[in-house]
PDB file of C-alpha atoms and ligand atoms in Angstrom:
ATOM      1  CA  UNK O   1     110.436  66.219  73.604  1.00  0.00           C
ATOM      2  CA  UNK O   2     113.913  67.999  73.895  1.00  0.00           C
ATOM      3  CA  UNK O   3     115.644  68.234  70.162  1.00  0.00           C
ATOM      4  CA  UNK O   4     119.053  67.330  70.140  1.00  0.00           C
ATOM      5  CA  UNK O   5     119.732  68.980  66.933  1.00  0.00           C
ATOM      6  CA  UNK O   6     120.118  72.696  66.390  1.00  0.00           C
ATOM      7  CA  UNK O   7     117.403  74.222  64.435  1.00  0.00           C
ATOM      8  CA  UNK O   8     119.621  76.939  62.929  1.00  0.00           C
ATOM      9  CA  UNK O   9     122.652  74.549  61.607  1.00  0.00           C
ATOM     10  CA  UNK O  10     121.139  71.316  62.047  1.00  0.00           C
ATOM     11  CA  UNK O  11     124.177  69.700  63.943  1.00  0.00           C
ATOM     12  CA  UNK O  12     123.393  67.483  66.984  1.00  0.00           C
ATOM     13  CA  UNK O  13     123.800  68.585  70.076  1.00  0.00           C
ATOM     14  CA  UNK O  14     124.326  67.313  73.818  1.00  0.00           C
ATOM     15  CA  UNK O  15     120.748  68.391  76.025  1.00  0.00           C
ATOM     16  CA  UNK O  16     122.536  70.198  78.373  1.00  0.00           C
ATOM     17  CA  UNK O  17     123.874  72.985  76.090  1.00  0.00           C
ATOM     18  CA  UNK O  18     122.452  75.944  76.122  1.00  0.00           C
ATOM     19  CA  UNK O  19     124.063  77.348  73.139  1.00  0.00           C
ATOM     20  CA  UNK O  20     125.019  75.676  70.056  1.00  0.00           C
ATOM     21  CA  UNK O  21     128.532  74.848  69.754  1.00  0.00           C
ATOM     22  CA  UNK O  22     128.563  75.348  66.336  1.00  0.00           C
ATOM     23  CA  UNK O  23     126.943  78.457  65.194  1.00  0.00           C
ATOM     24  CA  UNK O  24     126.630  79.875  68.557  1.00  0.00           C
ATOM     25  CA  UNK O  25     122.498  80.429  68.697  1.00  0.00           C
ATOM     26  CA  UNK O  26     121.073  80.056  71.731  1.00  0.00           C
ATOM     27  CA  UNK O  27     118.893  76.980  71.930  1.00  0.00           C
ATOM     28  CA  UNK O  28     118.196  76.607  75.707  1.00  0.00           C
ATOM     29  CA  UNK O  29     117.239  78.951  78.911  1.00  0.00           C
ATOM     30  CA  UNK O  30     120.139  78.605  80.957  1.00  0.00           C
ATOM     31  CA  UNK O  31     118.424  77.286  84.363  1.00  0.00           C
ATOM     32  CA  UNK O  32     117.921  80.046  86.767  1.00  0.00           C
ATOM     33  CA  UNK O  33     120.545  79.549  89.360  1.00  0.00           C
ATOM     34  CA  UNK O  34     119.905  78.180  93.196  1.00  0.00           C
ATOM     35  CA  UNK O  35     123.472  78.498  94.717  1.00  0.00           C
ATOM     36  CA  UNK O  36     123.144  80.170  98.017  1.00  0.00           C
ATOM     37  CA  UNK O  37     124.588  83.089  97.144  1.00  0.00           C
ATOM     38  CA  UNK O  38     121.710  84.272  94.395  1.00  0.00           C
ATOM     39  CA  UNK O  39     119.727  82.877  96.564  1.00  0.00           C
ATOM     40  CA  UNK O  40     120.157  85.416  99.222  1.00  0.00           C
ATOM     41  CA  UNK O  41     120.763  87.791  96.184  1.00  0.00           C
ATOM     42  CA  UNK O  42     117.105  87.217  95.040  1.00  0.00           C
ATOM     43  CA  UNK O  43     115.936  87.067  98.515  1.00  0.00           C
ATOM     44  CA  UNK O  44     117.506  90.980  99.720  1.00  0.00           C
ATOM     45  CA  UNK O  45     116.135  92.152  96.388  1.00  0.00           C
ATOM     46  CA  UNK O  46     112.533  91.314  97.210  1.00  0.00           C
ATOM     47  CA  UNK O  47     112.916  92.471 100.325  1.00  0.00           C
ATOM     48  CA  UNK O  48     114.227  96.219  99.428  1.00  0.00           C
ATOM     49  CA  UNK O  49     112.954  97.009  95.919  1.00  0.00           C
ATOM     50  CA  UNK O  50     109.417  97.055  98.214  1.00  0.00           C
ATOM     51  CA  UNK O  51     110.975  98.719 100.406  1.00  0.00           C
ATOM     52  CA  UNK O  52     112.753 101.206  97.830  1.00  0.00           C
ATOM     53  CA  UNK O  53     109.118 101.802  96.480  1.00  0.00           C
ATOM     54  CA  UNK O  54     107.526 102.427  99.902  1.00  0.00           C
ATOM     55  CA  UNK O  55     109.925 105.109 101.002  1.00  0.00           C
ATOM     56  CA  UNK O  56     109.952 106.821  97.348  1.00  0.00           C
ATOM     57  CA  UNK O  57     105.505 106.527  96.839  1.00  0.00           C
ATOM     58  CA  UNK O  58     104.947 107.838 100.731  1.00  0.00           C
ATOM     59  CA  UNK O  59     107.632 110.270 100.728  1.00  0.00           C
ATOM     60  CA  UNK O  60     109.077 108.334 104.216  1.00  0.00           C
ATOM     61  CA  UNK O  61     109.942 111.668 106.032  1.00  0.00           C
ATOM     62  CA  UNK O  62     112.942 109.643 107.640  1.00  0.00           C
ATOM     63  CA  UNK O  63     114.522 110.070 104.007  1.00  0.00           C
ATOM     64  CA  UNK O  64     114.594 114.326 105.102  1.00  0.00           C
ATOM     65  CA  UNK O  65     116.397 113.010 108.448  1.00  0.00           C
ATOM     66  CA  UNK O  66     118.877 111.226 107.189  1.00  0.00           C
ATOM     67  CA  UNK O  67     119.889 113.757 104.429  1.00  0.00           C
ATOM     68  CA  UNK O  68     119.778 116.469 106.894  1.00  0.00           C
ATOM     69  CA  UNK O  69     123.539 118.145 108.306  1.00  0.00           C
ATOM     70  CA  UNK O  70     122.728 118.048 111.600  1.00  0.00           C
ATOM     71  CA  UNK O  71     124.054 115.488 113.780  1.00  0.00           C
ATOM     72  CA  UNK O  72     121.252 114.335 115.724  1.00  0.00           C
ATOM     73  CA  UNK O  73     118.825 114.808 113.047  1.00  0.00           C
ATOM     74  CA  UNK O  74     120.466 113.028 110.473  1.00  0.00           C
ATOM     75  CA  UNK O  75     120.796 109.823 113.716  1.00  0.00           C
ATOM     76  CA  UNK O  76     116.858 109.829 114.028  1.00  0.00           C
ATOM     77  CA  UNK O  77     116.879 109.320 110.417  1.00  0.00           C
ATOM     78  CA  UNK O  78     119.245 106.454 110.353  1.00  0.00           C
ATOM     79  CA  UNK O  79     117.476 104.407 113.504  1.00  0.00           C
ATOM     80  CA  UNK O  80     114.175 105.126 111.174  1.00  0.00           C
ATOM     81  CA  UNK O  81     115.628 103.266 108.562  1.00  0.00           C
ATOM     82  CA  UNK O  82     117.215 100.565 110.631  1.00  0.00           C
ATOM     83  CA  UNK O  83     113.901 100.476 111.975  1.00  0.00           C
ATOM     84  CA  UNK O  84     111.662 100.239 108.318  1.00  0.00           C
ATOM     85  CA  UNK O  85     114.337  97.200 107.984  1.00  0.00           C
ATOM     86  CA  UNK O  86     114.093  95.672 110.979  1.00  0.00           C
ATOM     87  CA  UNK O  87     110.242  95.708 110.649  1.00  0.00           C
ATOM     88  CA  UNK O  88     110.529  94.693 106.787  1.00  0.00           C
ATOM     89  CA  UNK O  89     112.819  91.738 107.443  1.00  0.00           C
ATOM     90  CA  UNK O  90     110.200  90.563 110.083  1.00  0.00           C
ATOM     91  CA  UNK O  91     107.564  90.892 108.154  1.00  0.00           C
ATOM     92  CA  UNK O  92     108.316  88.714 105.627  1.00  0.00           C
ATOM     93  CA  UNK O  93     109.861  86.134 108.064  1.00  0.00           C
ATOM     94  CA  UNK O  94     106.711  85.970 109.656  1.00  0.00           C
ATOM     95  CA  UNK O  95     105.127  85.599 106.048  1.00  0.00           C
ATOM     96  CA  UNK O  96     107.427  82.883 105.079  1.00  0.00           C
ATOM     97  CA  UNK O  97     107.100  81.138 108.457  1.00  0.00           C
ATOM     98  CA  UNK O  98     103.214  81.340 108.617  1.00  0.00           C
ATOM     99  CA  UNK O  99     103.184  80.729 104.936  1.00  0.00           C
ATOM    100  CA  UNK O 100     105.627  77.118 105.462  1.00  0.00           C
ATOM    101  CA  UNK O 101     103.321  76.067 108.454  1.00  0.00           C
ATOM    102  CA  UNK O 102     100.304  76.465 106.738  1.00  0.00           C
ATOM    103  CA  UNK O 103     101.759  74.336 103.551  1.00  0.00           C
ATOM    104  CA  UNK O 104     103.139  71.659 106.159  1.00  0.00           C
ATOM    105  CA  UNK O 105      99.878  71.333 108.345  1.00  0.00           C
ATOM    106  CA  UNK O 106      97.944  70.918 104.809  1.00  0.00           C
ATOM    107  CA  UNK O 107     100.447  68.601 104.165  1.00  0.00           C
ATOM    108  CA  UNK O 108      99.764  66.797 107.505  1.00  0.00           C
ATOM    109  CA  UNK O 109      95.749  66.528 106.584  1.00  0.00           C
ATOM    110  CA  UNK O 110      96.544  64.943 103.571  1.00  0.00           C
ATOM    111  CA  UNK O 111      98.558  62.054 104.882  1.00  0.00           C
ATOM    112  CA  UNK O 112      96.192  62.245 107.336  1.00  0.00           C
ATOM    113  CA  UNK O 113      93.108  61.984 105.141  1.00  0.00           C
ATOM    114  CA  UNK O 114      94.881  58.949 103.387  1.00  0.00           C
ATOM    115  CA  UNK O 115      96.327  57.177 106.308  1.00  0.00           C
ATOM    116  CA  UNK O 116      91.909  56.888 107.511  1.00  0.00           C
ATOM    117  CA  UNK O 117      91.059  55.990 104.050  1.00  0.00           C
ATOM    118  CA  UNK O 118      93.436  52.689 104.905  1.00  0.00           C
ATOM    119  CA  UNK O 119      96.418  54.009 102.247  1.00  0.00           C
TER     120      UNK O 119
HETATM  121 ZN1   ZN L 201     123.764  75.509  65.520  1.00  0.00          ZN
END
């Protein structure tokens, strides 16, 4: 059951505050947010802080390209890392794809399953 009184001051309170308008405690989580934009906030981060930790734990050699002065060297380096993104992003598309079809085809069977059992 949601209170609608704070339990620091005691004063009643609407459900959706998150902090009491009184004495200023914090009663509620605010909900995590699901606009687009921290959506594809959340999304990048998950898909470079692996990334991050893959080229810092294996010592990724492109990192010495790309730091390097010289021209070329420093290019190989930077079409390394466009490729380790490339190959990250399509990696977890493929994840998330697979992962959806899988959900939707089990989600077939069971309508399935119920439409034979004469639901
Ligand atoms: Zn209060």
């Amino acid at each position: 059951m949601e209170t609608n009184i704070c339990s620091y001051c005691h004063q009643p309170l609407l459900p959706q505050y998150y902090f009491c308008p009184n004495c200023g405690n914090k009663i509620n989580s605010a909900p995590l947010s699901t606009t687009p934009l921290s959506q594809v906030g959340i999304y990048a981060f998950s898909i470079i802080l692996p990334m991050i930790l893959f080229i810092f734990i294996t010592r990724w050699p492109g990192l010495k390209y790309m730091k390097s002065s010289d021209p070329k060297t420093k290019l190989i380096g930077q079409i390394a890392m466009a490729l380790l993104i490339i190959s990250t992003i399509v990696t977890i598309w493929l994840g998330v794809v697979l992962t959806q079809q899988m959900i939707q085809s089990s989600i077939d069977s069971i309508n399935t399953d119920f439409g034979s059992m004469g639901f």
